[in-house]
């Protein structure tokens, strides 16, 4: 009778899970490696990231790069030192995707797409003997601790020698990651923090005029200030509030303050390139019979959505003198009530805590089960930090799992008749 090869099961076919599968294939030849995903195809969120050009990683100095992970930086440091920006670039180029550094230091594939990279990766995994299964939604364990899956053919049970969970967070659930694994792991005593939206928009109470006339409009060349932090860039007015790059960059701090105080205020600088003194001078120019709208447009370059924001957010007294108007333009208060829903956030904070895992990303409560990617409790801004950490933790969890299966392979080779 032929003995079965030790089996490594990876659940979740996003960047973290695929990286874990490849790490095992490279390090434990002879293992049976299977990746399962709930969706009809792999890597749907990665493909969605490709719609925005696929920001793979960032070119800033490593210490600055690491600091973007905030309080999780120390925890993630070993994984990111082993697989950081340089390795991400080499990995993408190994899959035929040349990269370049954009003006903001962000790194993208020259194709600005995820699909060629994902196709090449899935082909390479197939070549390494990794078996991919779609339409298998993991539902937990049976009485014998075999993994259970819902499939179109009914329930399937699979016993694993090592398991990697790479199930993603809880944003954009239509792409596959619903965060519904939280209950399964909580029931097994795994230490978890509730999910919260990250890189998200915020709600505010727009007037009907603002909502109906300006929802969907980008606000370009602005600076947003929150406490000591100032971000230059752009954002978008939505029907219920604001979203977009500059808002996402501050979203962690805004969200935390709203959780603490119930609401918060963000300050907009509508003319970041024009110092206040110059603005006062420009606004003091005689404007004879010109309407205020025309004067603002001609003297300060403020029109369209910026002018609407000024009218919406400034107090009436702000329009009484060039000085008060300049103050409002340079620090326009925008009250924010809530982060937008988790479903529309780019990523999430919360999930499996550092405390729940050993240094190999193995669950202390479930030996043999490793975890990676966005399901872990870290957060980072946009800029390529998310994908880099998903790949890095996927590699680390995969290496941990490969050690387990490689040890079993060594035992079975030493005693081919053994159990
Ligand atoms: C619109 C958008 C744009 C983005 N752009 C960028 C970007 O440019 N740069 C960047 O760094 N990051 C970006 N991100 C974030 C990045 O895509 C994610 O952080 C990353 O995909 C997470 O990888 P993951 O492998 O942990 O999880 P996921 O990619 O979410 O993969 C998890 C997989 O697990 C599967 N799964 C979940 N539950 C089950 C279950 N019970 N059974 C079986 N399978 C299951 C899912 O179907 C999914 O395929 C973007 C995200 C969004 C939403």
mmCIF file of N, CA, C and O in Angstrom, residues 306-366:
data_model
loop_
_atom_site.group_PDB
_atom_site.id
_atom_site.type_symbol
_atom_site.label_atom_id
_atom_site.label_comp_id
_atom_site.label_asym_id
_atom_site.label_seq_id
_atom_site.Cartn_x
_atom_site.Cartn_y
_atom_site.Cartn_z
ATOM 1 N N UNK A 306 -14.240 73.581 -4.540
ATOM 2 C CA UNK A 306 -13.531 74.247 -3.430
ATOM 3 C C UNK A 306 -14.369 75.412 -2.893
ATOM 4 O O UNK A 306 -14.474 75.618 -1.679
ATOM 5 N N UNK A 307 -14.967 76.178 -3.815
ATOM 6 C CA UNK A 307 -15.815 77.299 -3.386
ATOM 7 C C UNK A 307 -17.030 76.761 -2.616
ATOM 8 O O UNK A 307 -17.443 77.344 -1.599
ATOM 9 N N UNK A 308 -17.556 75.633 -3.090
ATOM 10 C CA UNK A 308 -18.718 75.048 -2.401
ATOM 11 C C UNK A 308 -18.334 74.587 -0.994
ATOM 12 O O UNK A 308 -19.096 74.779 -0.040
ATOM 13 N N UNK A 309 -17.154 74.018 -0.867
ATOM 14 C CA UNK A 309 -16.699 73.589 0.464
ATOM 15 C C UNK A 309 -16.550 74.783 1.396
ATOM 16 O O UNK A 309 -16.916 74.723 2.576
ATOM 17 N N UNK A 310 -16.019 75.861 0.847
ATOM 18 C CA UNK A 310 -15.823 77.067 1.659
ATOM 19 C C UNK A 310 -17.173 77.570 2.177
ATOM 20 O O UNK A 310 -17.324 77.861 3.366
ATOM 21 N N UNK A 311 -18.152 77.636 1.286
ATOM 22 C CA UNK A 311 -19.476 78.108 1.711
ATOM 23 C C UNK A 311 -20.118 77.125 2.693
ATOM 24 O O UNK A 311 -20.835 77.515 3.608
ATOM 25 N N UNK A 312 -19.854 75.859 2.487
ATOM 26 C CA UNK A 312 -20.481 74.820 3.312
ATOM 27 C C UNK A 312 -19.894 74.812 4.736
ATOM 28 O O UNK A 312 -20.620 74.645 5.706
ATOM 29 N N UNK A 313 -18.586 74.989 4.838
ATOM 30 C CA UNK A 313 -17.927 74.725 6.133
ATOM 31 C C UNK A 313 -17.508 75.981 6.910
ATOM 32 O O UNK A 313 -17.263 75.888 8.110
ATOM 33 N N UNK A 314 -17.380 77.121 6.218
ATOM 34 C CA UNK A 314 -16.904 78.317 6.940
ATOM 35 C C UNK A 314 -18.068 78.967 7.697
ATOM 36 O O UNK A 314 -19.217 78.915 7.251
ATOM 37 N N UNK A 315 -17.752 79.604 8.825
ATOM 38 C CA UNK A 315 -18.801 80.348 9.539
ATOM 39 C C UNK A 315 -19.065 81.660 8.785
ATOM 40 O O UNK A 315 -18.198 82.127 8.036
ATOM 41 N N UNK A 316 -20.244 82.241 8.998
ATOM 42 C CA UNK A 316 -20.631 83.445 8.250
ATOM 43 C C UNK A 316 -19.607 84.583 8.411
ATOM 44 O O UNK A 316 -19.257 85.256 7.449
ATOM 45 N N UNK A 317 -19.092 84.713 9.641
ATOM 46 C CA UNK A 317 -18.166 85.821 9.933
ATOM 47 C C UNK A 317 -16.878 85.715 9.109
ATOM 48 O O UNK A 317 -16.158 86.702 8.928
ATOM 49 N N UNK A 318 -16.566 84.526 8.616
ATOM 50 C CA UNK A 318 -15.325 84.347 7.856
ATOM 51 C C UNK A 318 -15.311 85.213 6.610
ATOM 52 O O UNK A 318 -14.251 85.589 6.117
ATOM 53 N N UNK A 319 -16.483 85.566 6.103
ATOM 54 C CA UNK A 319 -16.541 86.324 4.851
ATOM 55 C C UNK A 319 -16.475 87.839 5.084
ATOM 56 O O UNK A 319 -16.649 88.615 4.166
ATOM 57 N N UNK A 320 -16.186 88.261 6.348
ATOM 58 C CA UNK A 320 -16.263 89.689 6.661
ATOM 59 C C UNK A 320 -14.986 90.454 6.322
ATOM 60 O O UNK A 320 -15.030 91.663 6.177
ATOM 61 N N UNK A 321 -13.840 89.802 6.176
ATOM 62 C CA UNK A 321 -12.625 90.551 5.834
ATOM 63 C C UNK A 321 -11.651 89.620 5.109
ATOM 64 O O UNK A 321 -11.760 88.396 5.227
ATOM 65 N N UNK A 322 -10.690 90.191 4.353
ATOM 66 C CA UNK A 322 -9.694 89.341 3.677
ATOM 67 C C UNK A 322 -8.952 88.442 4.671
ATOM 68 O O UNK A 322 -8.642 87.297 4.364
ATOM 69 N N UNK A 323 -8.684 88.954 5.879
ATOM 70 C CA UNK A 323 -7.939 88.172 6.876
ATOM 71 C C UNK A 323 -8.749 86.959 7.330
ATOM 72 O O UNK A 323 -8.237 85.831 7.372
ATOM 73 N N UNK A 324 -10.018 87.198 7.691
ATOM 74 C CA UNK A 324 -10.828 86.070 8.188
ATOM 75 C C UNK A 324 -11.102 85.069 7.063
ATOM 76 O O UNK A 324 -11.131 83.845 7.280
ATOM 77 N N UNK A 325 -11.242 85.588 5.838
ATOM 78 C CA UNK A 325 -11.476 84.697 4.702
ATOM 79 C C UNK A 325 -10.230 83.838 4.438
ATOM 80 O O UNK A 325 -10.324 82.618 4.204
ATOM 81 N N UNK A 326 -9.064 84.469 4.508
ATOM 82 C CA UNK A 326 -7.817 83.719 4.308
ATOM 83 C C UNK A 326 -7.676 82.652 5.388
ATOM 84 O O UNK A 326 -7.267 81.515 5.100
ATOM 85 N N UNK A 327 -8.035 82.993 6.623
ATOM 86 C CA UNK A 327 -7.951 82.003 7.707
ATOM 87 C C UNK A 327 -8.843 80.797 7.406
ATOM 88 O O UNK A 327 -8.453 79.657 7.631
ATOM 89 N N UNK A 328 -10.050 81.080 6.905
ATOM 90 C CA UNK A 328 -10.978 79.981 6.605
ATOM 91 C C UNK A 328 -10.448 79.120 5.451
ATOM 92 O O UNK A 328 -10.510 77.897 5.490
ATOM 93 N N UNK A 329 -9.890 79.783 4.435
ATOM 94 C CA UNK A 329 -9.379 79.029 3.272
ATOM 95 C C UNK A 329 -8.190 78.147 3.666
ATOM 96 O O UNK A 329 -8.022 77.045 3.173
ATOM 97 N N UNK A 330 -7.383 78.646 4.603
ATOM 98 C CA UNK A 330 -6.175 77.899 5.006
ATOM 99 C C UNK A 330 -6.471 76.843 6.057
ATOM 100 O O UNK A 330 -5.674 75.908 6.244
ATOM 101 N N UNK A 331 -7.595 76.948 6.760
ATOM 102 C CA UNK A 331 -7.897 75.949 7.811
ATOM 103 C C UNK A 331 -9.407 75.819 7.935
ATOM 104 O O UNK A 331 -10.018 76.226 8.918
ATOM 105 N N UNK A 332 -10.002 75.237 6.901
ATOM 106 C CA UNK A 332 -11.456 75.117 6.830
ATOM 107 C C UNK A 332 -11.895 73.888 7.632
ATOM 108 O O UNK A 332 -11.473 72.763 7.333
ATOM 109 N N UNK A 333 -12.713 74.088 8.674
ATOM 110 C CA UNK A 333 -13.052 72.939 9.517
ATOM 111 C C UNK A 333 -14.118 72.048 8.881
ATOM 112 O O UNK A 333 -15.149 72.534 8.434
ATOM 113 N N UNK A 334 -13.837 70.745 8.809
ATOM 114 C CA UNK A 334 -14.806 69.784 8.278
ATOM 115 C C UNK A 334 -15.095 68.762 9.378
ATOM 116 O O UNK A 334 -14.193 68.011 9.781
ATOM 117 N N UNK A 335 -16.332 68.792 9.889
ATOM 118 C CA UNK A 335 -16.683 67.881 10.996
ATOM 119 C C UNK A 335 -16.978 66.507 10.444
ATOM 120 O O UNK A 335 -17.743 66.339 9.498
ATOM 121 N N UNK A 336 -16.359 65.483 11.034
ATOM 122 C CA UNK A 336 -16.563 64.105 10.582
ATOM 123 C C UNK A 336 -17.243 63.316 11.701
ATOM 124 O O UNK A 336 -16.839 63.402 12.868
ATOM 125 N N UNK A 337 -18.266 62.529 11.311
ATOM 126 C CA UNK A 337 -19.040 61.820 12.331
ATOM 127 C C UNK A 337 -18.564 60.379 12.491
ATOM 128 O O UNK A 337 -18.170 59.971 13.577
ATOM 129 N N UNK A 338 -18.548 59.609 11.410
ATOM 130 C CA UNK A 338 -18.229 58.179 11.509
ATOM 131 C C UNK A 338 -17.343 57.756 10.362
ATOM 132 O O UNK A 338 -17.457 58.312 9.274
ATOM 133 N N UNK A 339 -16.529 56.711 10.577
ATOM 134 C CA UNK A 339 -15.891 56.107 9.406
ATOM 135 C C UNK A 339 -16.986 55.483 8.541
ATOM 136 O O UNK A 339 -18.031 55.088 9.073
ATOM 137 N N UNK A 340 -16.764 55.406 7.231
ATOM 138 C CA UNK A 340 -17.752 54.718 6.391
ATOM 139 C C UNK A 340 -17.680 53.215 6.699
ATOM 140 O O UNK A 340 -16.812 52.766 7.428
ATOM 141 N N UNK A 341 -18.561 52.452 6.100
ATOM 142 C CA UNK A 341 -18.699 51.040 6.471
ATOM 143 C C UNK A 341 -17.421 50.249 6.173
ATOM 144 O O UNK A 341 -16.630 50.626 5.309
ATOM 145 N N UNK A 342 -17.276 49.146 6.887
ATOM 146 C CA UNK A 342 -16.143 48.239 6.684
ATOM 147 C C UNK A 342 -16.130 47.745 5.234
ATOM 148 O O UNK A 342 -15.082 47.579 4.632
ATOM 149 N N UNK A 343 -17.327 47.534 4.685
ATOM 150 C CA UNK A 343 -17.435 46.963 3.327
ATOM 151 C C UNK A 343 -16.743 47.842 2.292
ATOM 152 O O UNK A 343 -16.229 47.352 1.300
ATOM 153 N N UNK A 344 -16.764 49.165 2.528
ATOM 154 C CA UNK A 344 -16.200 50.037 1.497
ATOM 155 C C UNK A 344 -14.767 50.467 1.826
ATOM 156 O O UNK A 344 -14.147 51.183 1.043
ATOM 157 N N UNK A 345 -14.231 50.021 2.971
ATOM 158 C CA UNK A 345 -12.859 50.401 3.331
ATOM 159 C C UNK A 345 -11.870 49.623 2.463
ATOM 160 O O UNK A 345 -12.170 48.522 2.001
ATOM 161 N N UNK A 346 -10.688 50.194 2.266
ATOM 162 C CA UNK A 346 -9.655 49.481 1.487
ATOM 163 C C UNK A 346 -9.134 48.292 2.286
ATOM 164 O O UNK A 346 -8.845 47.234 1.739
ATOM 165 N N UNK A 347 -9.018 48.458 3.602
ATOM 166 C CA UNK A 347 -8.484 47.358 4.422
ATOM 167 C C UNK A 347 -9.109 47.436 5.807
ATOM 168 O O UNK A 347 -9.990 48.258 6.047
ATOM 169 N N UNK A 348 -8.666 46.568 6.701
ATOM 170 C CA UNK A 348 -9.206 46.588 8.062
ATOM 171 C C UNK A 348 -8.081 46.561 9.094
ATOM 172 O O UNK A 348 -6.976 46.100 8.805
ATOM 173 N N UNK A 349 -8.401 47.050 10.280
ATOM 174 C CA UNK A 349 -7.540 46.844 11.448
ATOM 175 C C UNK A 349 -8.226 45.762 12.278
ATOM 176 O O UNK A 349 -9.414 45.511 12.096
ATOM 177 N N UNK A 350 -7.487 45.141 13.179
ATOM 178 C CA UNK A 350 -8.075 44.077 14.003
ATOM 179 C C UNK A 350 -7.808 42.712 13.404
ATOM 180 O O UNK A 350 -7.177 42.593 12.365
ATOM 181 N N UNK A 351 -8.290 41.681 14.103
ATOM 182 C CA UNK A 351 -8.045 40.305 13.647
ATOM 183 C C UNK A 351 -7.225 39.538 14.670
ATOM 184 O O UNK A 351 -7.277 39.818 15.878
ATOM 185 N N UNK A 352 -6.423 38.594 14.199
ATOM 186 C CA UNK A 352 -5.652 37.712 15.095
ATOM 187 C C UNK A 352 -4.489 38.500 15.703
ATOM 188 O O UNK A 352 -3.688 39.094 14.967
ATOM 189 N N UNK A 353 -4.399 38.504 17.015
ATOM 190 C CA UNK A 353 -3.378 39.344 17.668
ATOM 191 C C UNK A 353 -2.014 38.658 17.668
ATOM 192 O O UNK A 353 -1.910 37.437 17.517
ATOM 193 N N UNK A 354 -1.006 39.482 17.892
ATOM 194 C CA UNK A 354 0.363 38.960 18.010
ATOM 195 C C UNK A 354 0.433 37.928 19.126
ATOM 196 O O UNK A 354 1.099 36.898 19.008
ATOM 197 N N UNK A 355 -0.307 38.200 20.182
ATOM 198 C CA UNK A 355 -0.316 37.326 21.352
ATOM 199 C C UNK A 355 -0.815 35.916 21.037
ATOM 200 O O UNK A 355 -0.445 34.946 21.698
ATOM 201 N N UNK A 356 -1.658 35.809 19.999
ATOM 202 C CA UNK A 356 -2.245 34.506 19.654
ATOM 203 C C UNK A 356 -1.274 33.619 18.883
ATOM 204 O O UNK A 356 -1.528 32.426 18.696
ATOM 205 N N UNK A 357 -0.149 34.217 18.423
ATOM 206 C CA UNK A 357 0.732 33.519 17.472
ATOM 207 C C UNK A 357 2.134 33.353 18.027
ATOM 208 O O UNK A 357 2.601 34.189 18.816
ATOM 209 N N UNK A 358 2.818 32.303 17.566
ATOM 210 C CA UNK A 358 4.246 32.220 17.905
ATOM 211 C C UNK A 358 5.046 32.910 16.790
ATOM 212 O O UNK A 358 4.471 33.484 15.862
ATOM 213 N N UNK A 359 6.368 32.846 16.871
ATOM 214 C CA UNK A 359 7.213 33.567 15.911
ATOM 215 C C UNK A 359 7.085 33.046 14.486
ATOM 216 O O UNK A 359 7.473 33.717 13.527
ATOM 217 N N UNK A 360 6.554 31.828 14.311
ATOM 218 C CA UNK A 360 6.343 31.260 12.968
ATOM 219 C C UNK A 360 4.950 31.569 12.443
ATOM 220 O O UNK A 360 4.516 30.981 11.448
ATOM 221 N N UNK A 361 4.208 32.419 13.154
ATOM 222 C CA UNK A 361 2.813 32.739 12.801
ATOM 223 C C UNK A 361 1.895 31.533 13.001
ATOM 224 O O UNK A 361 0.899 31.374 12.299
ATOM 225 N N UNK A 362 2.275 30.665 13.946
ATOM 226 C CA UNK A 362 1.413 29.510 14.260
ATOM 227 C C UNK A 362 0.532 29.869 15.457
ATOM 228 O O UNK A 362 0.996 30.496 16.411
ATOM 229 N N UNK A 363 -0.736 29.477 15.391
ATOM 230 C CA UNK A 363 -1.659 29.754 16.490
ATOM 231 C C UNK A 363 -1.261 28.938 17.715
ATOM 232 O O UNK A 363 -1.173 27.706 17.640
ATOM 233 N N UNK A 364 -1.043 29.626 18.832
ATOM 234 C CA UNK A 364 -0.679 28.894 20.053
ATOM 235 C C UNK A 364 -1.813 27.960 20.455
ATOM 236 O O UNK A 364 -1.580 26.880 20.970
ATOM 237 N N UNK A 365 -3.060 28.394 20.208
ATOM 238 C CA UNK A 365 -4.211 27.579 20.616
ATOM 239 C C UNK A 365 -4.464 26.407 19.668
ATOM 240 O O UNK A 365 -5.220 25.498 20.001
ATOM 241 N N UNK A 366 -3.858 26.433 18.494
ATOM 242 C CA UNK A 366 -4.120 25.379 17.493
ATOM 243 C C UNK A 366 -2.808 24.985 16.814
ATOM 244 O O UNK A 366 -2.556 25.360 15.661
#
